[in-house]
CSV table of C-alpha atoms and ligand atoms in Angstrom, one decimal:
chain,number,residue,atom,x,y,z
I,1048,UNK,CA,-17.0,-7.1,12.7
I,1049,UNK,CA,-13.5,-9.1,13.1
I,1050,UNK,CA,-10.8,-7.0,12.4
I,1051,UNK,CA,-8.0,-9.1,13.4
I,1052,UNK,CA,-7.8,-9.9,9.4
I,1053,UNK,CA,-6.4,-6.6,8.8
I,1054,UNK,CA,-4.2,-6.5,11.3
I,1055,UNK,CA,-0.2,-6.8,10.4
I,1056,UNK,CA,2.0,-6.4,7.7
I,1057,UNK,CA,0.3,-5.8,4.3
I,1058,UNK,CA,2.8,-4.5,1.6
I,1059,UNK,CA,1.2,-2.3,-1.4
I,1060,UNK,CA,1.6,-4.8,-4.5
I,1061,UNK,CA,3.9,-3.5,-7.7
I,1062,UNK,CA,2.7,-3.4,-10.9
I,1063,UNK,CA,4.5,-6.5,-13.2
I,1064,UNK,CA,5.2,-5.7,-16.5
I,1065,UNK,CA,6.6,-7.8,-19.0
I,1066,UNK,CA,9.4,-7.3,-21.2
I,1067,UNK,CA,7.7,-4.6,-23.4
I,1068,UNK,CA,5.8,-3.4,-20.8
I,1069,UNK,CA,2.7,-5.2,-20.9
I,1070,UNK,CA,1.0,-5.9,-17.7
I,1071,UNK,CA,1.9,-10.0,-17.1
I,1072,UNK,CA,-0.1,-12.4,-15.6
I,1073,UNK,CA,2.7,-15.1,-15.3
I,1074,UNK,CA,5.1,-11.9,-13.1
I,1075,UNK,CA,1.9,-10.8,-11.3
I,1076,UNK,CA,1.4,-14.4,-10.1
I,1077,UNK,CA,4.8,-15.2,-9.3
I,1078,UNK,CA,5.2,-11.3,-7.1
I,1079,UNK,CA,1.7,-12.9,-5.6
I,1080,UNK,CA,3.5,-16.3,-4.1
I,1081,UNK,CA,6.9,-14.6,-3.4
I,1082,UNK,CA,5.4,-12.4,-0.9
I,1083,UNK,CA,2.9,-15.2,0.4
I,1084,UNK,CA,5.9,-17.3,1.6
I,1085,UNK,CA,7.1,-14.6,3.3
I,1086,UNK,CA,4.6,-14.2,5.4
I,1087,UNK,CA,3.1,-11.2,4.9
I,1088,UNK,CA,-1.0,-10.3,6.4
I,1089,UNK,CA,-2.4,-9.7,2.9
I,1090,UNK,CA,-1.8,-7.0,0.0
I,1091,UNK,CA,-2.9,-3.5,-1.4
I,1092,UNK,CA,-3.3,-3.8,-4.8
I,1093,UNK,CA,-3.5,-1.7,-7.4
I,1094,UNK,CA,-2.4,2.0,-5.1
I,1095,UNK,CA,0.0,3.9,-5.8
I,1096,UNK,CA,2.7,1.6,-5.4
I,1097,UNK,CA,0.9,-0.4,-7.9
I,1098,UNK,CA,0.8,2.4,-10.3
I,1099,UNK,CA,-2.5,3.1,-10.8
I,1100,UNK,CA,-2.6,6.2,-12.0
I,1101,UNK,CA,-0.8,5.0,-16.1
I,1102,UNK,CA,-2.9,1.4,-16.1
I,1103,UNK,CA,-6.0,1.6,-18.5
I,1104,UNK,CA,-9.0,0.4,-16.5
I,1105,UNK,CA,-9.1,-3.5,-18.4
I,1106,UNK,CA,-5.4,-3.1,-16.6
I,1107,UNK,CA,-6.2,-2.6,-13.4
I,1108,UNK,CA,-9.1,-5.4,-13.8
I,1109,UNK,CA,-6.2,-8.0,-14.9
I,1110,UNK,CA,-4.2,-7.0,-12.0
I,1111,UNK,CA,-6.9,-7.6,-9.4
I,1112,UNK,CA,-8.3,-10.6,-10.8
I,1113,UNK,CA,-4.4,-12.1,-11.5
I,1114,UNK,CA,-4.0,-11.3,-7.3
I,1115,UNK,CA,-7.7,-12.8,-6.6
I,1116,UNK,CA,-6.7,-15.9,-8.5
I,1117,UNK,CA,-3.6,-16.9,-6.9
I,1118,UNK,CA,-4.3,-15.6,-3.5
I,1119,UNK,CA,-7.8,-15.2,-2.3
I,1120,UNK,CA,-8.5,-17.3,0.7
I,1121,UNK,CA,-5.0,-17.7,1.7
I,1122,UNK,CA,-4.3,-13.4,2.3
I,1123,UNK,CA,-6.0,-10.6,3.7
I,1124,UNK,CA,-6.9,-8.8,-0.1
I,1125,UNK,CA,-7.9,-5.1,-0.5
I,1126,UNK,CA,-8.6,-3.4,-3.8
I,1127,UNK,CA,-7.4,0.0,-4.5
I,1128,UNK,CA,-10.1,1.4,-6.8
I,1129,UNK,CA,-9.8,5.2,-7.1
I,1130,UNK,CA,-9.5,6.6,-10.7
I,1131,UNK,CA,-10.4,9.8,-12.4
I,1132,UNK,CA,-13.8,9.2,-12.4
I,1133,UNK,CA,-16.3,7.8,-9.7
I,1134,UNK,CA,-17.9,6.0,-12.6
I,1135,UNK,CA,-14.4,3.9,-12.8
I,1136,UNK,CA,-13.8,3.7,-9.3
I,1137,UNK,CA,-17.2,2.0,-9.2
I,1138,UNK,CA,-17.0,0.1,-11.7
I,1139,UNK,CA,-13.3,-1.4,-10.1
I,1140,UNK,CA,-15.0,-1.8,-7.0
I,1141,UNK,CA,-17.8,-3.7,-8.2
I,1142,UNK,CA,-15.4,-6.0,-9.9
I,1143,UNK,CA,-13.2,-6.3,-6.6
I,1144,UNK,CA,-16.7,-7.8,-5.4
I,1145,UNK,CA,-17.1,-10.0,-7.7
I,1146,UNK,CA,-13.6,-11.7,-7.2
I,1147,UNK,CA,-13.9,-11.8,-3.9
I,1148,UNK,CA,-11.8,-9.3,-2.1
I,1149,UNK,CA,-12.1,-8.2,1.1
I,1150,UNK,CA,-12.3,-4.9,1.1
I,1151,UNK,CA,-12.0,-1.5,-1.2
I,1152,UNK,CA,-9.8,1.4,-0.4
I,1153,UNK,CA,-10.0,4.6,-2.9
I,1154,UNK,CA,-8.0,7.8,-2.9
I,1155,UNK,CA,-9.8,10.9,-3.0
I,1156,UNK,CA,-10.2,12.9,-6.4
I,1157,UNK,CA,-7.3,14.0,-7.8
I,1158,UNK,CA,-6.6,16.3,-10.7
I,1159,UNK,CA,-8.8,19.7,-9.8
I,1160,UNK,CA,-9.4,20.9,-6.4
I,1161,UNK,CA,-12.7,19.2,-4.7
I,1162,UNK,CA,-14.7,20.7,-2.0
I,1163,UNK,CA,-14.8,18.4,1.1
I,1164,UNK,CA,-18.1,17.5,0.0
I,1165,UNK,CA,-17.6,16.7,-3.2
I,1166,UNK,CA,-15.0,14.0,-1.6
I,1167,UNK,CA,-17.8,12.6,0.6
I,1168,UNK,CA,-19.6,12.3,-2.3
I,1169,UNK,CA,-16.6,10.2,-4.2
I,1170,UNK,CA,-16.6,8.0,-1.2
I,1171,UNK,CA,-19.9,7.4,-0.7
I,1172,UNK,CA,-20.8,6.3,-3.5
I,1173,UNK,CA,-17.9,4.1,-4.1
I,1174,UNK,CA,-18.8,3.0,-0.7
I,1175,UNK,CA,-22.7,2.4,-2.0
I,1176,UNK,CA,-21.8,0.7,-5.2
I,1177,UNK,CA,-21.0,-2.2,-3.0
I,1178,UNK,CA,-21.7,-4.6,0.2
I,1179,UNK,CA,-17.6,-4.3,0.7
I,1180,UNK,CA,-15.6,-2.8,3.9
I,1181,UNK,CA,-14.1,0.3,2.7
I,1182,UNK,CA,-10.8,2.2,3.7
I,1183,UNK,CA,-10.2,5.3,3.0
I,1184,UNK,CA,-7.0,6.3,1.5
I,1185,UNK,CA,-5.3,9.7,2.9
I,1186,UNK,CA,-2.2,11.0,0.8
I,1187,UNK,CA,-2.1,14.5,0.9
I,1188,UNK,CA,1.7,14.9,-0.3
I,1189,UNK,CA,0.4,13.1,-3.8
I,1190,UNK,CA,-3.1,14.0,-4.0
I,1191,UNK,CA,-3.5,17.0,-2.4
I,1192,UNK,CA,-6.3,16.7,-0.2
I,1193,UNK,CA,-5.9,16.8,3.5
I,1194,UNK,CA,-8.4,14.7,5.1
I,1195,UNK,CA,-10.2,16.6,8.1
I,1196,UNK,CA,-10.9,14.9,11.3
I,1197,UNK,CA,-14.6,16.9,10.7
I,1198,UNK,CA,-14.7,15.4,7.4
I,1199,UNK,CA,-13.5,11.7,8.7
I,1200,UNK,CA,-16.2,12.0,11.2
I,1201,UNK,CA,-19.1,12.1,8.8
I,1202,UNK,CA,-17.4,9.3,6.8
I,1203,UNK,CA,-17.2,6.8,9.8
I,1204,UNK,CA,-21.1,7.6,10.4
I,1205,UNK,CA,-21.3,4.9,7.4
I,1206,UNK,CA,-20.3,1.3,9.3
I,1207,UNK,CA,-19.0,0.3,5.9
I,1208,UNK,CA,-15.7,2.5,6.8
I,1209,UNK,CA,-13.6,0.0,9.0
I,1210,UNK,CA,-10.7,2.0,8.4
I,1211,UNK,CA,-8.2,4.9,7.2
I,1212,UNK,CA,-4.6,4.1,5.6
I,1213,UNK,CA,-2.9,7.4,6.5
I,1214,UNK,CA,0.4,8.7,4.9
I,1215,UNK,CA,0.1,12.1,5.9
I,1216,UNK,CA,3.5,12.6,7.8
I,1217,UNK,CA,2.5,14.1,10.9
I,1218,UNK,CA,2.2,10.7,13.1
I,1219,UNK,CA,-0.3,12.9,15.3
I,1220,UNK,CA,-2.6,12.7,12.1
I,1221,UNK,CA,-2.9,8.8,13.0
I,1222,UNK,CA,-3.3,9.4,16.9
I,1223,UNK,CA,-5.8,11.7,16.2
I,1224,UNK,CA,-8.2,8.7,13.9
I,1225,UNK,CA,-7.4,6.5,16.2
I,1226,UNK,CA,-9.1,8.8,19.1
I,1227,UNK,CA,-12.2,9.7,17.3
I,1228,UNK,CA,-13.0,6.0,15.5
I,1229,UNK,CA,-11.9,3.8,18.5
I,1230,UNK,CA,-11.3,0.3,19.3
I,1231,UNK,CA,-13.4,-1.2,16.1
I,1232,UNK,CA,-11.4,0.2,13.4
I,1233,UNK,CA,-8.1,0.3,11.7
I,1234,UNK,CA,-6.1,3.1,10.9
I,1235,UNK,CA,-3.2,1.5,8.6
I,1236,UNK,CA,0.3,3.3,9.1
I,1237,UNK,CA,1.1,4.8,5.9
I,1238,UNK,CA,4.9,6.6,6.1
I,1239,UNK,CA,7.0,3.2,6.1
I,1240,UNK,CA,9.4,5.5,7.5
I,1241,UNK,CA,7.6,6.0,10.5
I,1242,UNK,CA,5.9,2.1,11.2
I,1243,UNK,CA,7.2,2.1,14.5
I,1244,UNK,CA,5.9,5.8,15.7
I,1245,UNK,CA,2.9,4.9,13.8
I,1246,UNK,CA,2.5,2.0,15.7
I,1247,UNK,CA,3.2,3.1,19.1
I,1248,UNK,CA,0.6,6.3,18.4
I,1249,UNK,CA,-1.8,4.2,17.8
I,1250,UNK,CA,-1.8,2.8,14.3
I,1251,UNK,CA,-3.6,-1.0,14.4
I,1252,UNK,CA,-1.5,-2.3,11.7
I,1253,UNK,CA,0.4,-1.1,8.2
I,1254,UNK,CA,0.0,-0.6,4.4
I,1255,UNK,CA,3.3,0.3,2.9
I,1256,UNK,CA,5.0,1.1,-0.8
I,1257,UNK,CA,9.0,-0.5,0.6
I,1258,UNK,CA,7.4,-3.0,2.1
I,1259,UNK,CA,7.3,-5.9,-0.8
I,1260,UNK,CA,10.7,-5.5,-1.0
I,1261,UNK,CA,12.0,-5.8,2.6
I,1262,UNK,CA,9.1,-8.1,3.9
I,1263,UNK,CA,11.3,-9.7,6.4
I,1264,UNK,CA,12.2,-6.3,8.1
I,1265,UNK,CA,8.8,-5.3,8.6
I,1266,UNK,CA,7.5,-8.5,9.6
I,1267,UNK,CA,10.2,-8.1,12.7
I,1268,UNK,CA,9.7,-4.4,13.4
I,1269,UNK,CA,6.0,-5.6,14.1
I,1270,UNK,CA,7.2,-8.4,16.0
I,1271,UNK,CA,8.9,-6.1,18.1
I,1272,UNK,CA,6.4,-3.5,18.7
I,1273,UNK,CA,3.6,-6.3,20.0
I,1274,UNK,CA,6.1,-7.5,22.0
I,1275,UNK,CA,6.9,-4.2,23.8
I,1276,UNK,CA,10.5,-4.3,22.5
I,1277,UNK,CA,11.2,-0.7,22.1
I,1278,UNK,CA,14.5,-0.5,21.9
I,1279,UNK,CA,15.0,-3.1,18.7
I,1280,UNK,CA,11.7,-1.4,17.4
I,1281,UNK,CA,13.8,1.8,17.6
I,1282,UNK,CA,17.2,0.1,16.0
I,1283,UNK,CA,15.1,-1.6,12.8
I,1284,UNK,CA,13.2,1.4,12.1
I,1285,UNK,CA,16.8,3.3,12.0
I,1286,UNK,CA,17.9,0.1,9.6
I,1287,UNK,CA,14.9,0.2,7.4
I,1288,UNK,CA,15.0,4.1,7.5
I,1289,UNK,CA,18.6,3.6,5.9
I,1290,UNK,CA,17.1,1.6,2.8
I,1291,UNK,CA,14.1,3.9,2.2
I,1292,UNK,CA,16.9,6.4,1.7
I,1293,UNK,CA,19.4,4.6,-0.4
I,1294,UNK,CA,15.9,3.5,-2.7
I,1295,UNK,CA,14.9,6.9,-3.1
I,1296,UNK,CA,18.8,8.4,-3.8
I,1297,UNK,CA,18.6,7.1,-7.4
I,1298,UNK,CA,17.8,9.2,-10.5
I,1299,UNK,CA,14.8,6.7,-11.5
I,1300,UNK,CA,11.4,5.9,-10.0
I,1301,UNK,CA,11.6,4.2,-6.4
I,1302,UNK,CA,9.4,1.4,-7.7
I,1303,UNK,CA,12.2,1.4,-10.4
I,1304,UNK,CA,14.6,0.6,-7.7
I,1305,UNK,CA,12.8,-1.3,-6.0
I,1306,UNK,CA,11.8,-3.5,-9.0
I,1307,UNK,CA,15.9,-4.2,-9.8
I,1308,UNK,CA,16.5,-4.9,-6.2
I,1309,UNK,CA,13.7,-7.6,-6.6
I,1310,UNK,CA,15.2,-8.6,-10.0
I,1311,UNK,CA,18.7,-9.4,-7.8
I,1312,UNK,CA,16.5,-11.8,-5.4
I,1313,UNK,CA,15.1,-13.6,-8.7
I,1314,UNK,CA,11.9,-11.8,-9.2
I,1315,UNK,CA,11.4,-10.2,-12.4
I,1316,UNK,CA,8.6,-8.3,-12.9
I,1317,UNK,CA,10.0,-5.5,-15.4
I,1318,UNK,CA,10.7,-2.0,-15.1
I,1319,UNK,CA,8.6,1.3,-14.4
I,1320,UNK,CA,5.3,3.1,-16.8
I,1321,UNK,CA,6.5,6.3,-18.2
I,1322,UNK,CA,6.3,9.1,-17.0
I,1323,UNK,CA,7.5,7.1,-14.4
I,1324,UNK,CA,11.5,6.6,-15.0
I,1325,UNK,CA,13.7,3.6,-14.7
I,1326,UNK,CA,16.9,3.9,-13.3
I,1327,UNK,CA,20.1,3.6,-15.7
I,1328,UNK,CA,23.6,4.1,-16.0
I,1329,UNK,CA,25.9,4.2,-13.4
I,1330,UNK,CA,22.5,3.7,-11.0
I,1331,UNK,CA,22.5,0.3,-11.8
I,1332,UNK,CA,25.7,-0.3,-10.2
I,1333,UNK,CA,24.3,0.8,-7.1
I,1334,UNK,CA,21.6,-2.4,-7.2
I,1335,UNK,CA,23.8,-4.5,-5.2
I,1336,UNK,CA,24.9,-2.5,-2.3
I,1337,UNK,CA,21.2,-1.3,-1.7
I,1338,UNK,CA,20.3,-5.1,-1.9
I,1339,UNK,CA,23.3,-5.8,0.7
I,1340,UNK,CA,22.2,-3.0,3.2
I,1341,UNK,CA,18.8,-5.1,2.9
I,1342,UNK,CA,20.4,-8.4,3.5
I,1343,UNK,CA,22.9,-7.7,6.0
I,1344,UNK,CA,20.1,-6.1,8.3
I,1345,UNK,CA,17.3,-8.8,7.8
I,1346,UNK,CA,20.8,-11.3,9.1
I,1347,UNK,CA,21.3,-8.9,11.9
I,1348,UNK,CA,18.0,-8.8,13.3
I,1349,UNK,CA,17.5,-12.8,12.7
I,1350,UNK,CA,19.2,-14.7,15.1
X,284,MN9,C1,3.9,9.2,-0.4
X,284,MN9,C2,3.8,7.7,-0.5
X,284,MN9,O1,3.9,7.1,-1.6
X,284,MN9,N1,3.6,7.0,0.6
X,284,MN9,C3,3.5,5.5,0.6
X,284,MN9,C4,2.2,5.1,1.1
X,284,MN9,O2,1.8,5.5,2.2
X,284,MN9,C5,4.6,5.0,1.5
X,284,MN9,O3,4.5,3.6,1.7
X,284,MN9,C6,6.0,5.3,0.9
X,284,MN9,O4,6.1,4.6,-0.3
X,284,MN9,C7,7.1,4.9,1.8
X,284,MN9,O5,6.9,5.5,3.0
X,284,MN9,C8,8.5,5.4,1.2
X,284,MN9,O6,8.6,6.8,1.2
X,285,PYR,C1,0.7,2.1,0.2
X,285,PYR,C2,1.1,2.5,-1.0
X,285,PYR,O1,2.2,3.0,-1.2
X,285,PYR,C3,0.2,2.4,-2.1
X,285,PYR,O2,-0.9,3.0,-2.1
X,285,PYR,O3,0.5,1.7,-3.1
């Protein structure tokens, strides 16, 4: 199978709310063609990012199917489908298929503690439900399921596995994928704090929560590791390093933060789903100099 699809910058896509927090087809479309003219590889949609975990399922079917609509053809499209259930995640996945995406990605279980089989189980039948790629979706620090390299071998017995995003933090995690699936496979770089060491251990490409709303640095951080630029690799990672910090310094969500930031560059796509909290206060103040760091780096690294 050709890869080369899934192979570059691919930012996890926000959930767009309206003003009374609604999702919004008119917000999701207009996120969709913001980030398409920015050149991005293609989008996650619906992860965690995307919050998932509050949207009802006829949600997270209007979010895919708003995406599909405006974008399929023109980007690389893979459906997060994990939920509660397995009889939700296949139902999401079958409707991914029927819009056409490209491929299905799912989290493991979450809630109780599941027996490594019972997450090959999850998988596989997600996998089955389907004639889709899948990628699996390793986040131990949210879901709290390690992902085994025993238990990743099984899974890439099945040829409809093409790849793993991994946002475990130890970047030895993706070296170790990488070793055991080889060249005909993708392991996604999932810490956007670590892209570049992702990258250079042996990451094939990216999936990342920040990146929707720094596209631009990303998109050169890449162009800098293919090129074999170390040393700017090193400096942008430091830069966008800087930002993931400043995002997460606020007393709201991140995607709260990130959603104002985006509001400043005239995209609105509303705030946060409780429990999830928006920022307030003397936090909003704070917007514009996180949106400056942002700025004054993409103008540094541009000419
Ligand atoms: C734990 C978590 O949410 N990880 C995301 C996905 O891999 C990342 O993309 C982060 O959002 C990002 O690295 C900022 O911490
Ligand atoms: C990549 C990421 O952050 C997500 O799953 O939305």
């Amino acid at each position: 199978m050709n890869l080369e699809k899934y192979k570059g910058i691919i930012p996890a896509f926000y959930a767009c709310y309206d003003e009374l927090g609604e999702i919004s087809e008119s917000r999701t479309k207009e996120l969709c063609n913001y980030l398409y003219k920015k050149g991005v590889k293609g989008l996650y949609v619906g992860g965690s990012s995307g919050e998932c975990i509050y949207h009802s399922l006829e949600e997270r079917k209007a979010t895919l199917k708003y995406v599909a609509q405006q974008l399929k053809g023109k980007l690389t499209l893979i459906a997060h489908v994990g939920a509660p259930s397995t009889r939700d995640s296949v139902i999401l996945a079958k409707y991914a298929e029927e819009l056409g995406y490209d491929a299905v990605s799912a989290i493991p279980p979450i809630y109780f503690k599941f027996s490594e089989s019972s997450v090959y189980k999850y998988w596989t039948e997600i996998m089955d439900a389907t004639t889709m790629p899948f990628i699996i979706y390793n986040i131990p620090q949210t879901t709290g399921f390690d992902l085994s390299l025993n238990l990743f071998k099984k899974l890439i017995e099945n040829e409809k596995v093409i790849g793993v995003k991994n946002s475990s933090m130890p970047v030895m995690d993706i070296e170790r994928f990488k070793a055991t699936a080889g060249d005909n496979f993708i392991v996604f770089n999932g810490p956007d704090e670590q892209y570049v060491s992702g990258r250079i251990i042996g990451a094939d490409s990216g999936i990342g929560g920040t990146y929707a709303v720094m596209p631009e640095l990303f998109l050169m951080a890449e162009k800098f590791v293919s090129a074999g630029d170390f040393a700017n690799a090193r400096k942008i990672q430091h830069d966008i390093n800087d930002i993931i910090v400043a995002l997460c310094s606020l007393n709201g969500s991140l995607y709260s933060t990130i959603k104002e930031v985006l509001k400043q560059n005239g995209v609105h796509i509303g705030s946060v789903r409780a429990p999830l909290e928006p920022i307030s206060g003397d936090d909003l103040n704070k917007i514009a100099g996180i949106k400056a760091l942002i700025d004054n780096a993409i103008q540094k690294y541009k000419g």
